[in-house]
Amino acid sequence: MSAVNFQKLPSVLVRGGDQSVTLRCDQDNSQNYYMFWYRHPAGSGKMELVAFSAGQDTASIEAPFNKTKYTMTRPEVLRTSLQIHSPEAADSAVYYCASSLGATSEAYFGAGTKLTVLEDDLYVTPPTVRILPPSKEIRKDKEGNVKGRTLVCMASGFYPDHVNMTWESDNIGKVSTDAAATREDKYYKITSRLTVSNKDWIEAKTKFKCIVNFFDGTKHIIKDDVFTIKPPLIPDMTRGKYVKITQNAKLSYTVLIVKSCLYAALVCFLVWKLKGKREKPTK
């Protein structure tokens, strides 16, 4: 039988030197006698088993995590907690709770709790959010059709990296967000890209909102920016008609230039012929 593991705190911020921090987890299957605590350090590709319990009131801490640093408690079959004493920067990681019927049975994981131990010389700083408009260059596919336009939302200058980015729009397109925030000097930045089809893009006054949810340790701070497609310059004209007219104008201008070049070439040829006749010696 499967189980659901509840980790009530998705994010936790503490200062280095605090006495301790406690992570809690509940499960809903009384037959799952085993419960585990794993951690996934940032930038690491592996899960590390920190502690496990084979039943109520029993727990073991795995090497190399010593018992003075981590303490696991299991007061009930359905409940456990992991206490980290004197947290420091090396303890920053995502901690996962899991449960199973036995030591070798399939384990069911919770959503994880991201723990960040704040650096002494830095303060919690919310992000600045800005949407960058798409490039003016119109890209086309192999068939000559206009590709979608891409908006880029950038959140920068924040610390720590407890953020979540989403887009809000009537015509939502394909979203691609960085897997994790990157650090430049002391602060973090992260970007998300929204690709909108050309059909949706030509609808005037459509708004696209980028929303960044930042956790400051006690509450969630919402920061956002809005990009609005500008209406056409001529009233009562759709953006599609405006684009069609400008494309036709470009084509007409190109034809005019070609005709002008041909006319200039013809004039030069006639002048050259006339000059040749004048310079021809008479008998």
PDB file of N, CA and C in Angstrom, residues 135-213:
ATOM      1  N   SER A 135      13.189  40.109 -29.298  1.00  0.00           N
ATOM      2  CA  SER A 135      14.066  40.758 -30.273  1.00  0.00           C
ATOM      3  C   SER A 135      13.231  41.323 -31.418  1.00  0.00           C
ATOM      4  N   LYS A 136      13.669  42.456 -31.985  1.00  0.00           N
ATOM      5  CA  LYS A 136      12.966  43.065 -33.113  1.00  0.00           C
ATOM      6  C   LYS A 136      13.138  42.249 -34.393  1.00  0.00           C
ATOM      7  N   GLU A 137      14.152  41.426 -34.394  1.00  0.00           N
ATOM      8  CA  GLU A 137      14.379  40.584 -35.568  1.00  0.00           C
ATOM      9  C   GLU A 137      13.320  39.488 -35.640  1.00  0.00           C
ATOM     10  N   ILE A 138      12.631  39.389 -36.767  1.00  0.00           N
ATOM     11  CA  ILE A 138      11.574  38.401 -36.943  1.00  0.00           C
ATOM     12  C   ILE A 138      12.168  37.122 -37.515  1.00  0.00           C
ATOM     13  N   ARG A 139      12.093  36.059 -36.749  1.00  0.00           N
ATOM     14  CA  ARG A 139      12.634  34.783 -37.193  1.00  0.00           C
ATOM     15  C   ARG A 139      11.555  33.962 -37.901  1.00  0.00           C
ATOM     16  N   LYS A 140      11.966  33.229 -38.950  1.00  0.00           N
ATOM     17  CA  LYS A 140      11.046  32.412 -39.711  1.00  0.00           C
ATOM     18  C   LYS A 140      11.534  30.973 -39.774  1.00  0.00           C
ATOM     19  N   ASP A 141      10.574  30.055 -39.929  1.00  0.00           N
ATOM     20  CA  ASP A 141      10.949  28.650 -40.061  1.00  0.00           C
ATOM     21  C   ASP A 141      11.280  28.336 -41.519  1.00  0.00           C
ATOM     22  N   LYS A 142      11.515  27.066 -41.834  1.00  0.00           N
ATOM     23  CA  LYS A 142      11.929  26.669 -43.173  1.00  0.00           C
ATOM     24  C   LYS A 142      10.862  26.962 -44.221  1.00  0.00           C
ATOM     25  N   GLU A 143       9.592  26.969 -43.793  1.00  0.00           N
ATOM     26  CA  GLU A 143       8.496  27.245 -44.729  1.00  0.00           C
ATOM     27  C   GLU A 143       8.233  28.736 -44.892  1.00  0.00           C
ATOM     28  N   GLY A 144       8.989  29.566 -44.188  1.00  0.00           N
ATOM     29  CA  GLY A 144       8.812  31.005 -44.293  1.00  0.00           C
ATOM     30  C   GLY A 144       7.776  31.575 -43.345  1.00  0.00           C
ATOM     31  N   ASN A 145       7.235  30.735 -42.451  1.00  0.00           N
ATOM     32  CA  ASN A 145       6.253  31.218 -41.489  1.00  0.00           C
ATOM     33  C   ASN A 145       6.948  31.881 -40.300  1.00  0.00           C
ATOM     34  N   VAL A 146       6.321  32.936 -39.793  1.00  0.00           N
ATOM     35  CA  VAL A 146       6.905  33.655 -38.656  1.00  0.00           C
ATOM     36  C   VAL A 146       6.834  32.793 -37.406  1.00  0.00           C
ATOM     37  N   LYS A 147       7.949  32.640 -36.723  1.00  0.00           N
ATOM     38  CA  LYS A 147       7.986  31.868 -35.490  1.00  0.00           C
ATOM     39  C   LYS A 147       7.375  32.682 -34.348  1.00  0.00           C
ATOM     40  N   GLY A 148       7.151  32.011 -33.213  1.00  0.00           N
ATOM     41  CA  GLY A 148       6.620  32.701 -32.051  1.00  0.00           C
ATOM     42  C   GLY A 148       7.621  33.699 -31.478  1.00  0.00           C
ATOM     43  N   ARG A 149       7.113  34.638 -30.712  1.00  0.00           N
ATOM     44  CA  ARG A 149       7.950  35.631 -30.043  1.00  0.00           C
ATOM     45  C   ARG A 149       8.228  35.150 -28.616  1.00  0.00           C
ATOM     46  N   THR A 150       9.413  35.468 -28.096  1.00  0.00           N
ATOM     47  CA  THR A 150       9.811  35.011 -26.768  1.00  0.00           C
ATOM     48  C   THR A 150      10.041  36.185 -25.832  1.00  0.00           C
ATOM     49  N   LEU A 151       9.310  36.168 -24.714  1.00  0.00           N
ATOM     50  CA  LEU A 151       9.519  37.131 -23.632  1.00  0.00           C
ATOM     51  C   LEU A 151      10.434  36.489 -22.591  1.00  0.00           C
ATOM     52  N   VAL A 152      11.340  37.265 -22.033  1.00  0.00           N
ATOM     53  CA  VAL A 152      12.263  36.766 -21.012  1.00  0.00           C
ATOM     54  C   VAL A 152      12.013  37.531 -19.712  1.00  0.00           C
ATOM     55  N   CYS A 153      11.694  36.786 -18.670  1.00  0.00           N
ATOM     56  CA  CYS A 153      11.512  37.391 -17.341  1.00  0.00           C
ATOM     57  C   CYS A 153      12.761  37.113 -16.512  1.00  0.00           C
ATOM     58  N   MET A 154      13.324  38.163 -15.954  1.00  0.00           N
ATOM     59  CA  MET A 154      14.535  38.023 -15.143  1.00  0.00           C
ATOM     60  C   MET A 154      14.277  38.530 -13.726  1.00  0.00           C
ATOM     61  N   ALA A 155      14.574  37.668 -12.759  1.00  0.00           N
ATOM     62  CA  ALA A 155      14.552  38.053 -11.350  1.00  0.00           C
ATOM     63  C   ALA A 155      16.005  38.081 -10.874  1.00  0.00           C
ATOM     64  N   SER A 156      16.430  39.194 -10.316  1.00  0.00           N
ATOM     65  CA  SER A 156      17.838  39.335  -9.952  1.00  0.00           C
ATOM     66  C   SER A 156      17.999  40.069  -8.629  1.00  0.00           C
ATOM     67  N   GLY A 157      19.230  39.968  -8.102  1.00  0.00           N
ATOM     68  CA  GLY A 157      19.585  40.705  -6.887  1.00  0.00           C
ATOM     69  C   GLY A 157      18.938  40.194  -5.628  1.00  0.00           C
ATOM     70  N   PHE A 158      18.610  38.884  -5.565  1.00  0.00           N
ATOM     71  CA  PHE A 158      17.941  38.371  -4.362  1.00  0.00           C
ATOM     72  C   PHE A 158      18.835  37.401  -3.595  1.00  0.00           C
ATOM     73  N   TYR A 159      18.516  37.255  -2.318  1.00  0.00           N
ATOM     74  CA  TYR A 159      19.228  36.329  -1.433  1.00  0.00           C
ATOM     75  C   TYR A 159      18.303  35.957  -0.281  1.00  0.00           C
ATOM     76  N   PRO A 160      18.198  34.647   0.036  1.00  0.00           N
ATOM     77  CA  PRO A 160      18.794  33.494  -0.657  1.00  0.00           C
ATOM     78  C   PRO A 160      17.953  33.109  -1.876  1.00  0.00           C
ATOM     79  N   ASP A 161      18.158  31.880  -2.374  1.00  0.00           N
ATOM     80  CA  ASP A 161      17.538  31.481  -3.647  1.00  0.00           C
ATOM     81  C   ASP A 161      16.220  30.733  -3.460  1.00  0.00           C
ATOM     82  N   HIS A 162      15.374  31.209  -2.537  1.00  0.00           N
ATOM     83  CA  HIS A 162      14.076  30.577  -2.305  1.00  0.00           C
ATOM     84  C   HIS A 162      13.026  31.296  -3.139  1.00  0.00           C
ATOM     85  N   VAL A 163      12.971  31.006  -4.446  1.00  0.00           N
ATOM     86  CA  VAL A 163      12.045  31.667  -5.351  1.00  0.00           C
ATOM     87  C   VAL A 163      11.309  30.657  -6.217  1.00  0.00           C
ATOM     88  N   ASN A 164      10.150  31.086  -6.707  1.00  0.00           N
ATOM     89  CA  ASN A 164       9.370  30.310  -7.652  1.00  0.00           C
ATOM     90  C   ASN A 164       8.795  31.271  -8.686  1.00  0.00           C
ATOM     91  N   MET A 165       8.929  30.935  -9.993  1.00  0.00           N
ATOM     92  CA  MET A 165       8.488  31.834 -11.066  1.00  0.00           C
ATOM     93  C   MET A 165       7.325  31.213 -11.827  1.00  0.00           C
ATOM     94  N   THR A 166       6.311  32.036 -12.136  1.00  0.00           N
ATOM     95  CA  THR A 166       5.179  31.612 -12.946  1.00  0.00           C
ATOM     96  C   THR A 166       4.782  32.743 -13.890  1.00  0.00           C
ATOM     97  N   TRP A 167       4.012  32.379 -14.935  1.00  0.00           N
ATOM     98  CA  TRP A 167       3.487  33.353 -15.897  1.00  0.00           C
ATOM     99  C   TRP A 167       1.968  33.362 -15.810  1.00  0.00           C
ATOM    100  N   GLU A 168       1.394  34.528 -16.067  1.00  0.00           N
ATOM    101  CA  GLU A 168      -0.063  34.664 -16.064  1.00  0.00           C
ATOM    102  C   GLU A 168      -0.483  35.455 -17.293  1.00  0.00           C
ATOM    103  N   SER A 169      -1.378  34.869 -18.116  1.00  0.00           N
ATOM    104  CA  SER A 169      -1.832  35.545 -19.331  1.00  0.00           C
ATOM    105  C   SER A 169      -3.055  34.826 -19.882  1.00  0.00           C
ATOM    106  N   ASP A 170      -3.852  35.547 -20.689  1.00  0.00           N
ATOM    107  CA  ASP A 170      -4.988  34.919 -21.361  1.00  0.00           C
ATOM    108  C   ASP A 170      -4.493  33.928 -22.408  1.00  0.00           C
ATOM    109  N   ASN A 171      -3.383  34.250 -23.045  1.00  0.00           N
ATOM    110  CA  ASN A 171      -2.808  33.401 -24.087  1.00  0.00           C
ATOM    111  C   ASN A 171      -1.453  32.890 -23.626  1.00  0.00           C
ATOM    112  N   ILE A 172      -1.447  31.938 -22.708  1.00  0.00           N
ATOM    113  CA  ILE A 172      -0.186  31.428 -22.179  1.00  0.00           C
ATOM    114  C   ILE A 172       0.440  30.498 -23.211  1.00  0.00           C
ATOM    115  N   GLY A 173       1.739  30.585 -23.361  1.00  0.00           N
ATOM    116  CA  GLY A 173       2.446  29.776 -24.344  1.00  0.00           C
ATOM    117  C   GLY A 173       3.368  28.780 -23.686  1.00  0.00           C
ATOM    118  N   LYS A 174       4.447  28.452 -24.368  1.00  0.00           N
ATOM    119  CA  LYS A 174       5.423  27.496 -23.862  1.00  0.00           C
ATOM    120  C   LYS A 174       6.355  28.189 -22.884  1.00  0.00           C
ATOM    121  N   VAL A 175       6.505  27.609 -21.689  1.00  0.00           N
ATOM    122  CA  VAL A 175       7.324  28.202 -20.633  1.00  0.00           C
ATOM    123  C   VAL A 175       8.561  27.349 -20.393  1.00  0.00           C
ATOM    124  N   SER A 176       9.702  28.014 -20.281  1.00  0.00           N
ATOM    125  CA  SER A 176      10.961  27.337 -19.965  1.00  0.00           C
ATOM    126  C   SER A 176      11.681  28.143 -18.890  1.00  0.00           C
ATOM    127  N   THR A 177      11.822  27.563 -17.703  1.00  0.00           N
ATOM    128  CA  THR A 177      12.432  28.256 -16.567  1.00  0.00           C
ATOM    129  C   THR A 177      13.735  27.573 -16.178  1.00  0.00           C
ATOM    130  N   ASP A 178      14.730  28.352 -15.784  1.00  0.00           N
ATOM    131  CA  ASP A 178      16.000  27.786 -15.327  1.00  0.00           C
ATOM    132  C   ASP A 178      15.754  26.757 -14.228  1.00  0.00           C
ATOM    133  N   ALA A 179      16.516  25.686 -14.250  1.00  0.00           N
ATOM    134  CA  ALA A 179      16.351  24.630 -13.248  1.00  0.00           C
ATOM    135  C   ALA A 179      16.656  25.139 -11.846  1.00  0.00           C
ATOM    136  N   ALA A 180      17.569  26.085 -11.741  1.00  0.00           N
ATOM    137  CA  ALA A 180      17.932  26.639 -10.433  1.00  0.00           C
ATOM    138  C   ALA A 180      18.506  28.037 -10.627  1.00  0.00           C
ATOM    139  N   ALA A 181      18.441  28.832  -9.577  1.00  0.00           N
ATOM    140  CA  ALA A 181      19.020  30.173  -9.630  1.00  0.00           C
ATOM    141  C   ALA A 181      20.539  30.068  -9.637  1.00  0.00           C
ATOM    142  N   THR A 182      21.177  30.999 -10.328  1.00  0.00           N
ATOM    143  CA  THR A 182      22.640  31.048 -10.353  1.00  0.00           C
ATOM    144  C   THR A 182      23.119  32.245  -9.544  1.00  0.00           C
ATOM    145  N   ARG A 183      24.310  32.109  -9.004  1.00  0.00           N
ATOM    146  CA  ARG A 183      24.831  33.159  -8.128  1.00  0.00           C
ATOM    147  C   ARG A 183      25.908  33.962  -8.827  1.00  0.00           C
ATOM    148  N   GLU A 184      25.775  35.281  -8.721  1.00  0.00           N
ATOM    149  CA  GLU A 184      26.775  36.208  -9.223  1.00  0.00           C
ATOM    150  C   GLU A 184      27.208  37.083  -8.056  1.00  0.00           C
ATOM    151  N   ASP A 185      28.453  36.929  -7.658  1.00  0.00           N
ATOM    152  CA  ASP A 185      28.959  37.616  -6.473  1.00  0.00           C
ATOM    153  C   ASP A 185      28.176  37.140  -5.244  1.00  0.00           C
ATOM    154  N   LYS A 186      27.399  38.030  -4.617  1.00  0.00           N
ATOM    155  CA  LYS A 186      26.687  37.658  -3.398  1.00  0.00           C
ATOM    156  C   LYS A 186      25.232  37.290  -3.636  1.00  0.00           C
ATOM    157  N   TYR A 187      24.688  37.697  -4.773  1.00  0.00           N
ATOM    158  CA  TYR A 187      23.255  37.560  -4.980  1.00  0.00           C
ATOM    159  C   TYR A 187      22.928  36.603  -6.124  1.00  0.00           C
ATOM    160  N   TYR A 188      21.654  36.223  -6.182  1.00  0.00           N
ATOM    161  CA  TYR A 188      21.204  35.241  -7.159  1.00  0.00           C
ATOM    162  C   TYR A 188      20.381  35.890  -8.265  1.00  0.00           C
ATOM    163  N   LYS A 189      20.286  35.163  -9.394  1.00  0.00           N
ATOM    164  CA  LYS A 189      19.383  35.553 -10.468  1.00  0.00           C
ATOM    165  C   LYS A 189      18.821  34.293 -11.109  1.00  0.00           C
ATOM    166  N   ILE A 190      17.646  34.439 -11.727  1.00  0.00           N
ATOM    167  CA  ILE A 190      17.012  33.321 -12.413  1.00  0.00           C
ATOM    168  C   ILE A 190      16.150  33.891 -13.536  1.00  0.00           C
ATOM    169  N   THR A 191      16.022  33.155 -14.629  1.00  0.00           N
ATOM    170  CA  THR A 191      15.234  33.632 -15.759  1.00  0.00           C
ATOM    171  C   THR A 191      14.200  32.588 -16.164  1.00  0.00           C
ATOM    172  N   SER A 192      13.131  33.078 -16.769  1.00  0.00           N
ATOM    173  CA  SER A 192      12.087  32.222 -17.314  1.00  0.00           C
ATOM    174  C   SER A 192      11.681  32.786 -18.667  1.00  0.00           C
ATOM    175  N   ARG A 193      11.489  31.910 -19.646  1.00  0.00           N
ATOM    176  CA  ARG A 193      11.167  32.345 -20.999  1.00  0.00           C
ATOM    177  C   ARG A 193       9.764  31.868 -21.385  1.00  0.00           C
ATOM    178  N   LEU A 194       8.992  32.788 -21.961  1.00  0.00           N
ATOM    179  CA  LEU A 194       7.640  32.483 -22.427  1.00  0.00           C
ATOM    180  C   LEU A 194       7.584  32.699 -23.932  1.00  0.00           C
ATOM    181  N   THR A 195       7.340  31.624 -24.680  1.00  0.00           N
ATOM    182  CA  THR A 195       7.239  31.715 -26.132  1.00  0.00           C
ATOM    183  C   THR A 195       5.766  31.740 -26.528  1.00  0.00           C
ATOM    184  N   VAL A 196       5.386  32.804 -27.249  1.00  0.00           N
ATOM    185  CA  VAL A 196       3.996  33.014 -27.646  1.00  0.00           C
ATOM    186  C   VAL A 196       3.882  32.815 -29.156  1.00  0.00           C
ATOM    187  N   SER A 197       2.862  32.093 -29.589  1.00  0.00           N
ATOM    188  CA  SER A 197       2.672  31.870 -31.012  1.00  0.00           C
ATOM    189  C   SER A 197       2.410  33.192 -31.722  1.00  0.00           C
ATOM    190  N   ASN A 198       2.728  33.243 -33.006  1.00  0.00           N
ATOM    191  CA  ASN A 198       2.529  34.475 -33.765  1.00  0.00           C
ATOM    192  C   ASN A 198       1.050  34.864 -33.803  1.00  0.00           C
ATOM    193  N   LYS A 199       0.154  33.866 -33.835  1.00  0.00           N
ATOM    194  CA  LYS A 199      -1.286  34.130 -33.842  1.00  0.00           C
ATOM    195  C   LYS A 199      -1.715  34.869 -32.586  1.00  0.00           C
ATOM    196  N   ASP A 200      -1.228  34.409 -31.424  1.00  0.00           N
ATOM    197  CA  ASP A 200      -1.570  35.076 -30.169  1.00  0.00           C
ATOM    198  C   ASP A 200      -0.868  36.416 -30.026  1.00  0.00           C
ATOM    199  N   TRP A 201       0.329  36.510 -30.617  1.00  0.00           N
ATOM    200  CA  TRP A 201       1.123  37.725 -30.452  1.00  0.00           C
ATOM    201  C   TRP A 201       0.476  38.926 -31.127  1.00  0.00           C
ATOM    202  N   ILE A 202      -0.219  38.729 -32.250  1.00  0.00           N
ATOM    203  CA  ILE A 202      -0.758  39.862 -32.998  1.00  0.00           C
ATOM    204  C   ILE A 202      -2.038  40.414 -32.379  1.00  0.00           C
ATOM    205  N   GLU A 203      -2.512  39.792 -31.298  1.00  0.00           N
ATOM    206  CA  GLU A 203      -3.687  40.333 -30.618  1.00  0.00           C
ATOM    207  C   GLU A 203      -3.269  41.519 -29.757  1.00  0.00           C
ATOM    208  N   ALA A 204      -3.746  42.703 -30.126  1.00  0.00           N
ATOM    209  CA  ALA A 204      -3.345  43.932 -29.437  1.00  0.00           C
ATOM    210  C   ALA A 204      -3.836  43.945 -27.986  1.00  0.00           C
ATOM    211  N   LYS A 205      -3.062  44.585 -27.130  1.00  0.00           N
ATOM    212  CA  LYS A 205      -3.374  44.832 -25.720  1.00  0.00           C
ATOM    213  C   LYS A 205      -3.352  43.575 -24.847  1.00  0.00           C
ATOM    214  N   THR A 206      -2.872  42.449 -25.365  1.00  0.00           N
ATOM    215  CA  THR A 206      -2.727  41.260 -24.531  1.00  0.00           C
ATOM    216  C   THR A 206      -1.632  41.489 -23.495  1.00  0.00           C
ATOM    217  N   LYS A 207      -1.910  41.122 -22.239  1.00  0.00           N
ATOM    218  CA  LYS A 207      -0.949  41.331 -21.154  1.00  0.00           C
ATOM    219  C   LYS A 207      -0.321  40.012 -20.729  1.00  0.00           C
ATOM    220  N   PHE A 208       0.960  40.067 -20.441  1.00  0.00           N
ATOM    221  CA  PHE A 208       1.707  38.913 -19.936  1.00  0.00           C
ATOM    222  C   PHE A 208       2.352  39.325 -18.610  1.00  0.00           C
ATOM    223  N   LYS A 209       2.029  38.591 -17.555  1.00  0.00           N
ATOM    224  CA  LYS A 209       2.562  38.922 -16.231  1.00  0.00           C
ATOM    225  C   LYS A 209       3.514  37.826 -15.756  1.00  0.00           C
ATOM    226  N   CYS A 210       4.701  38.236 -15.328  1.00  0.00           N
ATOM    227  CA  CYS A 210       5.670  37.322 -14.714  1.00  0.00           C
ATOM    228  C   CYS A 210       5.593  37.512 -13.210  1.00  0.00           C
ATOM    229  N   ILE A 211       5.357  36.420 -12.477  1.00  0.00           N
ATOM    230  CA  ILE A 211       5.168  36.480 -11.028  1.00  0.00           C
ATOM    231  C   ILE A 211       6.282  35.694 -10.342  1.00  0.00           C
ATOM    232  N   VAL A 212       6.943  36.336  -9.395  1.00  0.00           N
ATOM    233  CA  VAL A 212       8.017  35.700  -8.633  1.00  0.00           C
ATOM    234  C   VAL A 212       7.609  35.641  -7.166  1.00  0.00           C
ATOM    235  N   ASN A 213       7.588  34.423  -6.627  1.00  0.00           N
ATOM    236  CA  ASN A 213       7.241  34.209  -5.220  1.00  0.00           C
ATOM    237  C   ASN A 213       8.544  33.996  -4.450  1.00  0.00           C
TER     238      ASN A 213
END
